PDB file of C-alpha atoms in Angstrom:
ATOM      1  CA  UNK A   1       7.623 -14.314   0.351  1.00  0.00           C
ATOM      2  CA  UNK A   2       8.547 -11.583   2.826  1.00  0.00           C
ATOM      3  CA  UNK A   3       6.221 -12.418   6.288  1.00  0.00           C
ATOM      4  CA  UNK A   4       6.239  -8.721   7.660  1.00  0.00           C
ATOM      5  CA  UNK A   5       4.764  -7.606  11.289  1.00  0.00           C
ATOM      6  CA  UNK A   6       2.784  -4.141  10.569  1.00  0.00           C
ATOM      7  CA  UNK A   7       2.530  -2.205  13.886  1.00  0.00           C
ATOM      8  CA  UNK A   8      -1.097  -2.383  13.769  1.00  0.00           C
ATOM      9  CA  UNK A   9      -2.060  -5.469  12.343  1.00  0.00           C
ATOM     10  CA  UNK A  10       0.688  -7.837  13.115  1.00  0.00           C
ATOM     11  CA  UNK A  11       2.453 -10.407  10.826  1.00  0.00           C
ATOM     12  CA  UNK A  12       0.519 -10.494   7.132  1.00  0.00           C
ATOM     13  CA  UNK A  13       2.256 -11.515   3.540  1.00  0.00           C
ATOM     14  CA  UNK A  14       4.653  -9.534   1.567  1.00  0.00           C
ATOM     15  CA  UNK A  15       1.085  -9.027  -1.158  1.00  0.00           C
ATOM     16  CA  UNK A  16      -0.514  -7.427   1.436  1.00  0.00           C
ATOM     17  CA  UNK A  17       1.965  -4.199   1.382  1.00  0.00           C
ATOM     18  CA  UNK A  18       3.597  -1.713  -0.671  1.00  0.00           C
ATOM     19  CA  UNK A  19       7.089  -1.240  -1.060  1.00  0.00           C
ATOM     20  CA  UNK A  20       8.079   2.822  -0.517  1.00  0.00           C
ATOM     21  CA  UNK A  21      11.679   2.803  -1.049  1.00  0.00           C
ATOM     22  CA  UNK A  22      13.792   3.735   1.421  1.00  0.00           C
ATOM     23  CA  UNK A  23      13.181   5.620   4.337  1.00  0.00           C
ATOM     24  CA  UNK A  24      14.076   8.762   6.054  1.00  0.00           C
ATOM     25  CA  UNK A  25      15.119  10.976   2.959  1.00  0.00           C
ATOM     26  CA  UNK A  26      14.455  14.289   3.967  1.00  0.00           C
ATOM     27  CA  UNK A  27      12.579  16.645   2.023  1.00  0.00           C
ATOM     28  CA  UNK A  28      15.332  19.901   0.957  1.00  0.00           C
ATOM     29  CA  UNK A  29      14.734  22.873   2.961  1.00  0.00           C
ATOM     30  CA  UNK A  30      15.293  25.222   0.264  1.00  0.00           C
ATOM     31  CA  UNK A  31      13.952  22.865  -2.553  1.00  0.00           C
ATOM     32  CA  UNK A  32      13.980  26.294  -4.528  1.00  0.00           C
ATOM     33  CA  UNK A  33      17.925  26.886  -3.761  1.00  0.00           C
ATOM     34  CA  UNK A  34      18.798  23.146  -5.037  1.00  0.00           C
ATOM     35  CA  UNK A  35      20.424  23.180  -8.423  1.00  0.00           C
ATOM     36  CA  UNK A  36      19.006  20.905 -10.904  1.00  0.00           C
ATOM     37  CA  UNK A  37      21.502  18.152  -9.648  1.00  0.00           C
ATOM     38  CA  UNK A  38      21.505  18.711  -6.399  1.00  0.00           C
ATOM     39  CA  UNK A  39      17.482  18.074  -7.041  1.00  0.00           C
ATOM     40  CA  UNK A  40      17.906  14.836  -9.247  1.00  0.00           C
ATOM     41  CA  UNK A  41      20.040  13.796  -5.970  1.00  0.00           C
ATOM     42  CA  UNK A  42      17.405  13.714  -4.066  1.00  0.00           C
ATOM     43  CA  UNK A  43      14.636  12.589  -6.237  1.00  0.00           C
ATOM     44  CA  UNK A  44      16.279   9.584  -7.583  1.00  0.00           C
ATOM     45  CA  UNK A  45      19.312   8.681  -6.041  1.00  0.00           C
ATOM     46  CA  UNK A  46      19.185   6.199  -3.232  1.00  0.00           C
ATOM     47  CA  UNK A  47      21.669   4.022  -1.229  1.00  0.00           C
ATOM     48  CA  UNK A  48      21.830   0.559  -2.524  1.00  0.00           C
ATOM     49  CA  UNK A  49      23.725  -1.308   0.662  1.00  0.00           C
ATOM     50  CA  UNK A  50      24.508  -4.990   1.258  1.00  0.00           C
ATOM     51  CA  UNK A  51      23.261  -5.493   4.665  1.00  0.00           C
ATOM     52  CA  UNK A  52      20.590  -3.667   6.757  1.00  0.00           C
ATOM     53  CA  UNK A  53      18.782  -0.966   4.791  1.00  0.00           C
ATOM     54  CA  UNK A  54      15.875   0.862   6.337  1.00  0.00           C
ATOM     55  CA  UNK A  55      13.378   1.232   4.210  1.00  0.00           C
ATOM     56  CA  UNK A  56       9.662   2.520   3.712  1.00  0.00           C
ATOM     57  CA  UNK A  57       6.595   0.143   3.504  1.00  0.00           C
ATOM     58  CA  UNK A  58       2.498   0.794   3.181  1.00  0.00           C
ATOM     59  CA  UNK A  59      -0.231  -2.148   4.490  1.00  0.00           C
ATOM     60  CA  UNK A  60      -2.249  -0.694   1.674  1.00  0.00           C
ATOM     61  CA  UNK A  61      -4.282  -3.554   1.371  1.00  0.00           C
ATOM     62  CA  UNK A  62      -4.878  -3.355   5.763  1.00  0.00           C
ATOM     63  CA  UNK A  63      -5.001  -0.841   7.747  1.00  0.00           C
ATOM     64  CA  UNK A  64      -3.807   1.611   5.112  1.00  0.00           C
ATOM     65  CA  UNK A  65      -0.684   2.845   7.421  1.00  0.00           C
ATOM     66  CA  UNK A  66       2.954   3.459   6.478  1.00  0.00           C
ATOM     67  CA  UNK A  67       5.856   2.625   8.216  1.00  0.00           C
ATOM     68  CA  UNK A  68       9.599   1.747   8.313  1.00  0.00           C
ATOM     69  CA  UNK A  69      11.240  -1.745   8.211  1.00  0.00           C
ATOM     70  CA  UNK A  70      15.125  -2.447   8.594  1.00  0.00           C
ATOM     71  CA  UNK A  71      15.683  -5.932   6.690  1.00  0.00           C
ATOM     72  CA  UNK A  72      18.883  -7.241   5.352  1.00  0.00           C
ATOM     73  CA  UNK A  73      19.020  -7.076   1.828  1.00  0.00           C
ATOM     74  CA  UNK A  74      21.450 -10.305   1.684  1.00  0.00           C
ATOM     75  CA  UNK A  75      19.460 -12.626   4.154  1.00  0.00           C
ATOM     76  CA  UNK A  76      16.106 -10.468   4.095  1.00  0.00           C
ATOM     77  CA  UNK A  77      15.974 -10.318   7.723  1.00  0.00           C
ATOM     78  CA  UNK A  78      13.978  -8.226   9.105  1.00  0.00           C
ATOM     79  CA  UNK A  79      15.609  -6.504  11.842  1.00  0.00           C
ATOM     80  CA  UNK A  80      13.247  -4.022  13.113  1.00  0.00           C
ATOM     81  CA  UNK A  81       9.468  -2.983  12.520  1.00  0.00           C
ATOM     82  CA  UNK A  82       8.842   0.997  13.939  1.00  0.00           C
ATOM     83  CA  UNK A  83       7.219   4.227  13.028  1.00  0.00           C
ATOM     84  CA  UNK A  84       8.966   7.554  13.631  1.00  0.00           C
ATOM     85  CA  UNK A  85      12.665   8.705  13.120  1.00  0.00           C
ATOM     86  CA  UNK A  86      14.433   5.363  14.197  1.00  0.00           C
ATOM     87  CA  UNK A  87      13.771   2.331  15.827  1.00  0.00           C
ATOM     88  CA  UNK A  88      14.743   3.972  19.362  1.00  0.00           C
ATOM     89  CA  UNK A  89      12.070   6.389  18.433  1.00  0.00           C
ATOM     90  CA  UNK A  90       8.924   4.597  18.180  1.00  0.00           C
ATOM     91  CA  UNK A  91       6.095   7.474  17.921  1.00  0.00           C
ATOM     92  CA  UNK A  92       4.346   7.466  20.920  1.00  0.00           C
ATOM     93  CA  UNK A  93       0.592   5.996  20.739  1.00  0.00           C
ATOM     94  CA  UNK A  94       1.092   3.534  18.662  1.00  0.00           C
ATOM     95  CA  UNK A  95       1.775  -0.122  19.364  1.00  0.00           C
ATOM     96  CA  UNK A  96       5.129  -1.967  19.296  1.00  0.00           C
ATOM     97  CA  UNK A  97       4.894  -5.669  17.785  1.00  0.00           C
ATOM     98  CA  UNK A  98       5.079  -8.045  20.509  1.00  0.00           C
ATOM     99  CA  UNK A  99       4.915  -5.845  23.049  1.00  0.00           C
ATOM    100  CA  UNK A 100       1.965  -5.817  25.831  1.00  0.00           C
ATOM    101  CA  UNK A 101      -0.731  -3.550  24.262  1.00  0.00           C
ATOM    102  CA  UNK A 102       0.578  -4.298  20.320  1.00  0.00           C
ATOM    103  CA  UNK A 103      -1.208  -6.673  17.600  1.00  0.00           C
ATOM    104  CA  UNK A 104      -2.146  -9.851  18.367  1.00  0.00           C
TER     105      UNK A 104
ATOM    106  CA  UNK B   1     -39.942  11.125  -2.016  1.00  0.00           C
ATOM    107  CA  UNK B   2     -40.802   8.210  -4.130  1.00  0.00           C
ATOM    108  CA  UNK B   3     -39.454   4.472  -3.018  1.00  0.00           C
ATOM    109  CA  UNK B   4     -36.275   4.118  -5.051  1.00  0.00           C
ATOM    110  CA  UNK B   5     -35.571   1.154  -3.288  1.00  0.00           C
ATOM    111  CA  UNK B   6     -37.614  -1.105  -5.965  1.00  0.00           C
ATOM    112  CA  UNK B   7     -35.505   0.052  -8.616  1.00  0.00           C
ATOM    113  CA  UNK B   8     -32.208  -0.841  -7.387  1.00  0.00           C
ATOM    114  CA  UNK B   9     -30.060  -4.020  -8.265  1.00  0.00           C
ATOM    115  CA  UNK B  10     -27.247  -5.655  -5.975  1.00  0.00           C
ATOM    116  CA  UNK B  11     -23.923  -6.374  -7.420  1.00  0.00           C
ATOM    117  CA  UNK B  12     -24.427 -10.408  -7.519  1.00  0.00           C
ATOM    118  CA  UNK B  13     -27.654 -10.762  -8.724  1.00  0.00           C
ATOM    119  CA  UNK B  14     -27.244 -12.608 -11.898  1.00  0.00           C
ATOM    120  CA  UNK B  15     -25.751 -14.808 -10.149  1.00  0.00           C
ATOM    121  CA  UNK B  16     -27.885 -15.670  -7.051  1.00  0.00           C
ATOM    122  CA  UNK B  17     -29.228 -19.032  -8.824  1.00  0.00           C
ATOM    123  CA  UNK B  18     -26.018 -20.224  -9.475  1.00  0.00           C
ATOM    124  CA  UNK B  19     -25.415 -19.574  -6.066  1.00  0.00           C
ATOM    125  CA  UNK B  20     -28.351 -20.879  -4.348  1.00  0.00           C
ATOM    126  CA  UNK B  21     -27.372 -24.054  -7.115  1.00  0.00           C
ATOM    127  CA  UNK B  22     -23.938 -24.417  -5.587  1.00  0.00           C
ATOM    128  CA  UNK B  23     -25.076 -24.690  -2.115  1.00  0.00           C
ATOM    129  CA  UNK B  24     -25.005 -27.365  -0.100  1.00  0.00           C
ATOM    130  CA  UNK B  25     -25.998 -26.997   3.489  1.00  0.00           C
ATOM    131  CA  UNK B  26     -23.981 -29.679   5.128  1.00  0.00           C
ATOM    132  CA  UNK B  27     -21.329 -28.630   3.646  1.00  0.00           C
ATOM    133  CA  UNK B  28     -20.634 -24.947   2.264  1.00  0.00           C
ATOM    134  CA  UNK B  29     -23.418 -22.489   1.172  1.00  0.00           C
ATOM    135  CA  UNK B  30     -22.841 -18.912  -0.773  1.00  0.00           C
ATOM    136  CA  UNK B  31     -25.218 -16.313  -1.233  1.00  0.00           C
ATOM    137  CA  UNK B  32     -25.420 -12.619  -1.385  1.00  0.00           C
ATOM    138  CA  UNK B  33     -26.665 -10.655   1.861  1.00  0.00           C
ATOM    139  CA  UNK B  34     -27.556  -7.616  -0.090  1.00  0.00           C
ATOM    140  CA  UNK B  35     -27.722  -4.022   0.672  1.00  0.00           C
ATOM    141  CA  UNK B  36     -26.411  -3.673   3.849  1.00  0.00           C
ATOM    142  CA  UNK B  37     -26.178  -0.135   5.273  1.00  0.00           C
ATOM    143  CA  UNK B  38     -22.273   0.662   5.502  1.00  0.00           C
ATOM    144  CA  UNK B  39     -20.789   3.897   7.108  1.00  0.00           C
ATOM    145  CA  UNK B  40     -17.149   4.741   6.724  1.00  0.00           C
ATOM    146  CA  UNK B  41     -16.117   6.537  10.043  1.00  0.00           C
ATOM    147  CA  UNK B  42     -13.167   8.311  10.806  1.00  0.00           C
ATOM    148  CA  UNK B  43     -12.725   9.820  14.375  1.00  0.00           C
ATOM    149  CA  UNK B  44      -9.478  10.540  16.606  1.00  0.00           C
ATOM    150  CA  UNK B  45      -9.629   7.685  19.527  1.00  0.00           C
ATOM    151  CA  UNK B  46      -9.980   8.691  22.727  1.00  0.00           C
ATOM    152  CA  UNK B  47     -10.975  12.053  22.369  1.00  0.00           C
ATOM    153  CA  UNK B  48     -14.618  13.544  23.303  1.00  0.00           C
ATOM    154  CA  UNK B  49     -15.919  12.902  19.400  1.00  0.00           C
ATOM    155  CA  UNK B  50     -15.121   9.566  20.009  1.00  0.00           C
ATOM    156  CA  UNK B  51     -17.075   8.444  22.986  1.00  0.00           C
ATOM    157  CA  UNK B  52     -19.857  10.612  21.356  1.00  0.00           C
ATOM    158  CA  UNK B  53     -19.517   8.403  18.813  1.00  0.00           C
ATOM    159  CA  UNK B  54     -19.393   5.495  20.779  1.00  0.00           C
ATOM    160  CA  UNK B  55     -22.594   6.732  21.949  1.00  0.00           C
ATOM    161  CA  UNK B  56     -25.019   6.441  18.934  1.00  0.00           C
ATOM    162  CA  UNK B  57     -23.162   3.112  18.253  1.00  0.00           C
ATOM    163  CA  UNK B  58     -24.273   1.593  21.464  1.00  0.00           C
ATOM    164  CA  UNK B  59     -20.504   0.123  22.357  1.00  0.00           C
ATOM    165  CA  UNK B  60     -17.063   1.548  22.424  1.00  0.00           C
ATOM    166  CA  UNK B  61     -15.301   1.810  19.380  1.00  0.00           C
ATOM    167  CA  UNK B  62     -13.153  -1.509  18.738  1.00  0.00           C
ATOM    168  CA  UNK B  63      -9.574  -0.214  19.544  1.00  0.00           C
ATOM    169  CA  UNK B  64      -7.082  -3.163  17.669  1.00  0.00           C
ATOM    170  CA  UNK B  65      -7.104  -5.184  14.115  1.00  0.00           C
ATOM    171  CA  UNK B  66      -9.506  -8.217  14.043  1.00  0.00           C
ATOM    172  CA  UNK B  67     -12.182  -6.227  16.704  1.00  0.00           C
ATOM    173  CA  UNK B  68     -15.490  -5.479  15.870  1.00  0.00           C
ATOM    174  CA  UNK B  69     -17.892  -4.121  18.494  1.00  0.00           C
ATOM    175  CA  UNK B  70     -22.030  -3.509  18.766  1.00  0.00           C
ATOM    176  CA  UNK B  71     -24.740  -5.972  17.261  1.00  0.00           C
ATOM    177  CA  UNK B  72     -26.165  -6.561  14.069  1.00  0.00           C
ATOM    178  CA  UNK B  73     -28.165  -2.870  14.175  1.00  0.00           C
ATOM    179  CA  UNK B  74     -24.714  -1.318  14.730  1.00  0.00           C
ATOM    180  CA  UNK B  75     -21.407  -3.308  14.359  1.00  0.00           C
ATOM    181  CA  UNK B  76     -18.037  -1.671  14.313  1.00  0.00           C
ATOM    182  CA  UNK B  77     -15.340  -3.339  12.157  1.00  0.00           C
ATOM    183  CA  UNK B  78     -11.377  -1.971  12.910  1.00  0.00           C
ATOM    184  CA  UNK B  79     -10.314  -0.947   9.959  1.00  0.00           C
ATOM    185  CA  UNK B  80      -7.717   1.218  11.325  1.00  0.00           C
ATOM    186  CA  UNK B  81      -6.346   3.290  13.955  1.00  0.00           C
ATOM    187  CA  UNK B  82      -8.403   5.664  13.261  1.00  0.00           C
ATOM    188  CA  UNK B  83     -10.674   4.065  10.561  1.00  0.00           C
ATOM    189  CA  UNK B  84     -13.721   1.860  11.351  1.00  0.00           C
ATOM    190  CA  UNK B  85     -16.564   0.879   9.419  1.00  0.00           C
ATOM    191  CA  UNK B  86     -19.871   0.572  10.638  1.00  0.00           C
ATOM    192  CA  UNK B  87     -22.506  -1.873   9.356  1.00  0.00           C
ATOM    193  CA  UNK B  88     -26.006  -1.997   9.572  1.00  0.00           C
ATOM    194  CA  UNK B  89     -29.117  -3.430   9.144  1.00  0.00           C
ATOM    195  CA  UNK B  90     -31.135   0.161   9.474  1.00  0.00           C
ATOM    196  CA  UNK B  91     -31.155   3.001   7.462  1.00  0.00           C
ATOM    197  CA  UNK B  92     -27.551   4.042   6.759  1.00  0.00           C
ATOM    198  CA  UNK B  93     -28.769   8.151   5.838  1.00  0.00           C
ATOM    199  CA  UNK B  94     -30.068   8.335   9.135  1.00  0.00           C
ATOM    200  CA  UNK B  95     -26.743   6.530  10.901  1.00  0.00           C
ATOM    201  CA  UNK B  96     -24.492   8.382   8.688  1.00  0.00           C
ATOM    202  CA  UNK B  97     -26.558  11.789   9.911  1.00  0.00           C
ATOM    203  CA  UNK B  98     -26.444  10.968  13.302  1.00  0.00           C
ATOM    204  CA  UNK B  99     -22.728  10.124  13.415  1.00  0.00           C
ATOM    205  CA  UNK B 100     -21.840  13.403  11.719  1.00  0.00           C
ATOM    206  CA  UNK B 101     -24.068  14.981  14.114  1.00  0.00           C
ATOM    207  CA  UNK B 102     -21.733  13.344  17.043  1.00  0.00           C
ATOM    208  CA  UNK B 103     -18.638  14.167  15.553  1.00  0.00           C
ATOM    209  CA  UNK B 104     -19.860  17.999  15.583  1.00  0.00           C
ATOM    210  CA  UNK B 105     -17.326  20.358  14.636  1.00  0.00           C
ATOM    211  CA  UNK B 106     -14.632  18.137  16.269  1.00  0.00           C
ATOM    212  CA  UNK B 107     -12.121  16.398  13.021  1.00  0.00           C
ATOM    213  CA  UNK B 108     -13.998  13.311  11.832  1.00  0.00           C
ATOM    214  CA  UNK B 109     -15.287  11.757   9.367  1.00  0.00           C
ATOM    215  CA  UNK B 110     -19.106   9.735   8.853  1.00  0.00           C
ATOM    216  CA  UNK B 111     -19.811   8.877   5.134  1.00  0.00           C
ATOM    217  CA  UNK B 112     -22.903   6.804   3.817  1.00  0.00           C
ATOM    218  CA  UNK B 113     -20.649   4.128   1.758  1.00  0.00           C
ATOM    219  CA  UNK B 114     -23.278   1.203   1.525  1.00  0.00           C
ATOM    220  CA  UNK B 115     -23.011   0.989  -2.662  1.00  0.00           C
ATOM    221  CA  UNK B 116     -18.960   0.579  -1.876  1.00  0.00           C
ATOM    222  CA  UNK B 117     -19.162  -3.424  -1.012  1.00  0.00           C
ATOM    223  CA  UNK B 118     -21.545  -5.746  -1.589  1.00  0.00           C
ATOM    224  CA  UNK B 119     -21.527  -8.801   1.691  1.00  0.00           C
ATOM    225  CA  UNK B 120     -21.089 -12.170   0.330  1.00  0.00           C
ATOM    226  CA  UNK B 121     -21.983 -15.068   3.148  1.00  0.00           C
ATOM    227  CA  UNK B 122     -19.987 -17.993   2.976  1.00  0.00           C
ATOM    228  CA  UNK B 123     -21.088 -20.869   5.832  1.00  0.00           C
ATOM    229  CA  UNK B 124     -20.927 -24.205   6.400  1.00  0.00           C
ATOM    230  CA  UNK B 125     -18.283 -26.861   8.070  1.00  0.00           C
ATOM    231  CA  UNK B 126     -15.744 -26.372   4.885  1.00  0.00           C
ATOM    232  CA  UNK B 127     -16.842 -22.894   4.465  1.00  0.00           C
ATOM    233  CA  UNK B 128     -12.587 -22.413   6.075  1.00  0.00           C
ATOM    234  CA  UNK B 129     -11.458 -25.130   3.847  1.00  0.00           C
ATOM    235  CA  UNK B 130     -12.419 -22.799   0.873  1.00  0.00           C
ATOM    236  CA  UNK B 131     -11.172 -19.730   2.119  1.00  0.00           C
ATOM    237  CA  UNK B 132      -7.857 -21.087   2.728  1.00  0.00           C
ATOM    238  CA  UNK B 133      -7.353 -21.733  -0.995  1.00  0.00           C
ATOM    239  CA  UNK B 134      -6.925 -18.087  -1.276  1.00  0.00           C
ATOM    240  CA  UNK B 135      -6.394 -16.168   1.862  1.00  0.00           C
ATOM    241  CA  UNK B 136      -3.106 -15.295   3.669  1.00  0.00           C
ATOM    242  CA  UNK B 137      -5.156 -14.575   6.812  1.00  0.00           C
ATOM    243  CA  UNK B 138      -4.449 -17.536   9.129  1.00  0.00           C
ATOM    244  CA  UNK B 139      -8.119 -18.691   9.556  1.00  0.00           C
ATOM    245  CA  UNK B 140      -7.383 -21.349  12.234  1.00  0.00           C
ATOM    246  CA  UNK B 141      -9.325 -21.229  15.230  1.00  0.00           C
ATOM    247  CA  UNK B 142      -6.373 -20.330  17.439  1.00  0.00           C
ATOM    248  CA  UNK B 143      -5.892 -16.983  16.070  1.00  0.00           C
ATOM    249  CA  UNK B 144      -9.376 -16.243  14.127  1.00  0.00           C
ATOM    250  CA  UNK B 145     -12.771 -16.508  15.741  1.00  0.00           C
ATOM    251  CA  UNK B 146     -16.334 -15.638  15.619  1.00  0.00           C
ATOM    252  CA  UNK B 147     -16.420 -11.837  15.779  1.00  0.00           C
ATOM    253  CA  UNK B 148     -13.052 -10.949  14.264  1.00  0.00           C
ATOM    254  CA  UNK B 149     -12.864  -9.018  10.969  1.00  0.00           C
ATOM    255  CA  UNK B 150      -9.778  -8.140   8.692  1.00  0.00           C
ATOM    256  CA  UNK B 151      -8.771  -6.099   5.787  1.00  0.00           C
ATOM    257  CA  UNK B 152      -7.202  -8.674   3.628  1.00  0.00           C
ATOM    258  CA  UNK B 153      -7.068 -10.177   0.207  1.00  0.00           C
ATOM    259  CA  UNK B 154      -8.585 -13.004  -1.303  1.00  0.00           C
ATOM    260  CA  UNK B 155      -8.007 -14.665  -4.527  1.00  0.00           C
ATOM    261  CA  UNK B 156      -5.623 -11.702  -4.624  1.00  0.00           C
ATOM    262  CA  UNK B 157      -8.559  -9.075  -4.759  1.00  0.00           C
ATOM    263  CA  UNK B 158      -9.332  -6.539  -1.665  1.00  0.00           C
ATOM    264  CA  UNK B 159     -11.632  -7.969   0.794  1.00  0.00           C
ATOM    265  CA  UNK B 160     -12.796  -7.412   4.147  1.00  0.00           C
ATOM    266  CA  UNK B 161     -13.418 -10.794   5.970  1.00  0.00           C
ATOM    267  CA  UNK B 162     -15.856 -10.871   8.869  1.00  0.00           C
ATOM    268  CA  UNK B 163     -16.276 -14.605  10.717  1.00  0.00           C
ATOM    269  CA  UNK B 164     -20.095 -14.193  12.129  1.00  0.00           C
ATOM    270  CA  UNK B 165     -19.948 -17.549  13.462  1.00  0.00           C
ATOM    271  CA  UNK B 166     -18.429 -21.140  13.948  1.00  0.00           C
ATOM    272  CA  UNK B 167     -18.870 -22.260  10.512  1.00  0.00           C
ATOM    273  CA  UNK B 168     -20.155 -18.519   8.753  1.00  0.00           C
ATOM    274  CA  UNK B 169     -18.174 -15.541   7.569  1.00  0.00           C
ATOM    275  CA  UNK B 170     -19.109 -12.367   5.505  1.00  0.00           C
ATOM    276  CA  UNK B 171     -16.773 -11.430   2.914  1.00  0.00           C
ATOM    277  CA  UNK B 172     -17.329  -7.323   1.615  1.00  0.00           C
ATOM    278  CA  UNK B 173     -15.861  -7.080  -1.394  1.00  0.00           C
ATOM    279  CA  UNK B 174     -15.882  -4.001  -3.705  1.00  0.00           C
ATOM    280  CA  UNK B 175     -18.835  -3.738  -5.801  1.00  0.00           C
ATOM    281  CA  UNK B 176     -16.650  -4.168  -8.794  1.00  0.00           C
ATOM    282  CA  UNK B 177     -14.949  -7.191  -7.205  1.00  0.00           C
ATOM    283  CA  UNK B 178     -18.214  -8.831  -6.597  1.00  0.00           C
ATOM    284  CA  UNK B 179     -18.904 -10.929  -9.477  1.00  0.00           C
ATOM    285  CA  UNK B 180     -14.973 -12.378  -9.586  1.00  0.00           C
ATOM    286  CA  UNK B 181     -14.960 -12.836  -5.700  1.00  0.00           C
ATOM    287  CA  UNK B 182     -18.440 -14.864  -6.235  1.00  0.00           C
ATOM    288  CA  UNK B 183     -17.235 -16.785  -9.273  1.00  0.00           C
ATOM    289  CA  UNK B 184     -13.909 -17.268  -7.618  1.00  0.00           C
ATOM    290  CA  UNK B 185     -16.019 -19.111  -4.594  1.00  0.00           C
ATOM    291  CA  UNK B 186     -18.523 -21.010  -7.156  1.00  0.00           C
ATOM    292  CA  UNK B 187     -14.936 -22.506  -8.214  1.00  0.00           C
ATOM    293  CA  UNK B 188     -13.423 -23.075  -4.976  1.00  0.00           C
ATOM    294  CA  UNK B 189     -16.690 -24.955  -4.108  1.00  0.00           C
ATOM    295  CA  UNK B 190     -16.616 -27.534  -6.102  1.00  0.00           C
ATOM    296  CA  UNK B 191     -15.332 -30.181  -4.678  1.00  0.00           C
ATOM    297  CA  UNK B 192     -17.406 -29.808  -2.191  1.00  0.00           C
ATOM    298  CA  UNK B 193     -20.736 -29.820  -4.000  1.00  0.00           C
ATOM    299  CA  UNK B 194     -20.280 -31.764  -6.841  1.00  0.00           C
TER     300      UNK B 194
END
């Protein structure tokens, strides 16, 4: 069972989340210009690394919130909890785990 | 308008003998607390339509997880960063009416959503014992006390779990969750009614 820290609730079991697949795909452009497997690219092809994958992750049975994990898919460490574009990035206003000001 | 209120049933009453049955007082009681006024509110923080909101609450808005605010007319339970629900013992149509009215034309949300959950109360010295056989939450007193309430699962359903006391918590389950959350409890009893 994965214990994961959600940025607004703190640490909670693996059941309480969903799993989104991985994170920071971004959306075409010029989905129109894409042809048919340039589009199947993007809809169903994802990386499938050995080490630290970032991926995306819903407390859907919380606070309701998505956000972004980077965990180890050989040890299933998890390396960093964040919302925004990277872990350097954290989205202003909302709370960093273990930080003054974040979950308890 | 005629006085519908006679006419309606709560989610757990066919089973409120077995309930009152199961109970033992010096050690763990169940029984339904029903129809409860409940008012989902959404509402940026910290923005005018907030502390407006604050306002007809009587007590700022609780701001992390676990942190409910007001008294038992009014009480705020974090359900989110921008998600709360209110519970009440009034009249939720006129709470839900003057929420909306706070919230103006500003983004927000106030919704009557009292026939959502049904409250189950759970009390008594091994009211924790029995939670623990199914709740992830970690219900020790270092980390959950008297006045904290969390979105979290038990017995793998949906719950929201409210501790009102030293030895009492609520538990709000879906309507449709009511009867397995209640028989679930009956069960997880047992041993300590037999």
């Amino acid at each position: 069972m994965l214990l994961l820290t959600c940025p607004w609730c703190g640490p909670r079991d693996e059941t309480e989340y969903h799993y989104g697949g991985q994170a920071h795909v971004p959306y075409p452009e010029d989905p129109a210009a894409l042809s048919d497997e340039e589009w199947a690219q993007y809809l169903f092809y994802r990386d499938n690394p050995e080490g630290p994958y970032a991926e995306r992750w819903s407390h859907s049975l919380g606070c309701r919130r998505w956000f972004n994990v980077v965990r180890d898919t050989a040890t299933y460490e998890v390396l960093a909890v964040y919302t925004g574009a990277s872990p350097d990035s954290q989205v202003p206003g909302t709370p960093t785990p273990g930080h003054p000001g974040g979950p308890r | 308008m005629a006085d519908l209120t006679t006419l309606r049933r709560s989610p757990l009453t066919h089973l409120a003998d077995r309930m009152a049955a199961a109970s033992v007082s010096v050690t763990v009681s169940l029984s339904e607390v029903p129809f409860l006024g409940m008012v989902s509110l959404r509402v940026e923080p910290s923005t005018p339509a907030a502390t407006r909101v604050a306002d007809v609450l009587g007590a700022p808005l609780p701001t992390g997880c676990g942190e409910t605010t007001g008294d038992d007319d009014r009480r705020a339970l974090w359900l989110g960063p921008d998600e709360w629900l209110v519970v009440t013992t009034g009249d939720p149509v006129v709470l839900t009416r003057e929420l909306d009215a706070a919230l103006g034309e500003d983004p927000g949300l106030a919704l009557d959503v009292s026939a959502n959950r049904t409250v189950v109360e759970l009390a008594g010295p091994r009211a924790r014992t029995v939670l623990e056989k199914g709740c992830p939450v970690d219900l020790h007193r270092r980390s959950f006390v008297p006045g904290r309430a969390v979105a979290t699962t038990l017995a793998r359903v949906p719950v929201l779990l409210w501790q009102t006391g030293h030895d009492a918590y609520r538990l709000l389950p879906r309507s449709s969750f009511a009867d397995y959350v209640a028989r679930w409890l009956l069960d997880a009893m047992r041993e300590f009614n037999g």
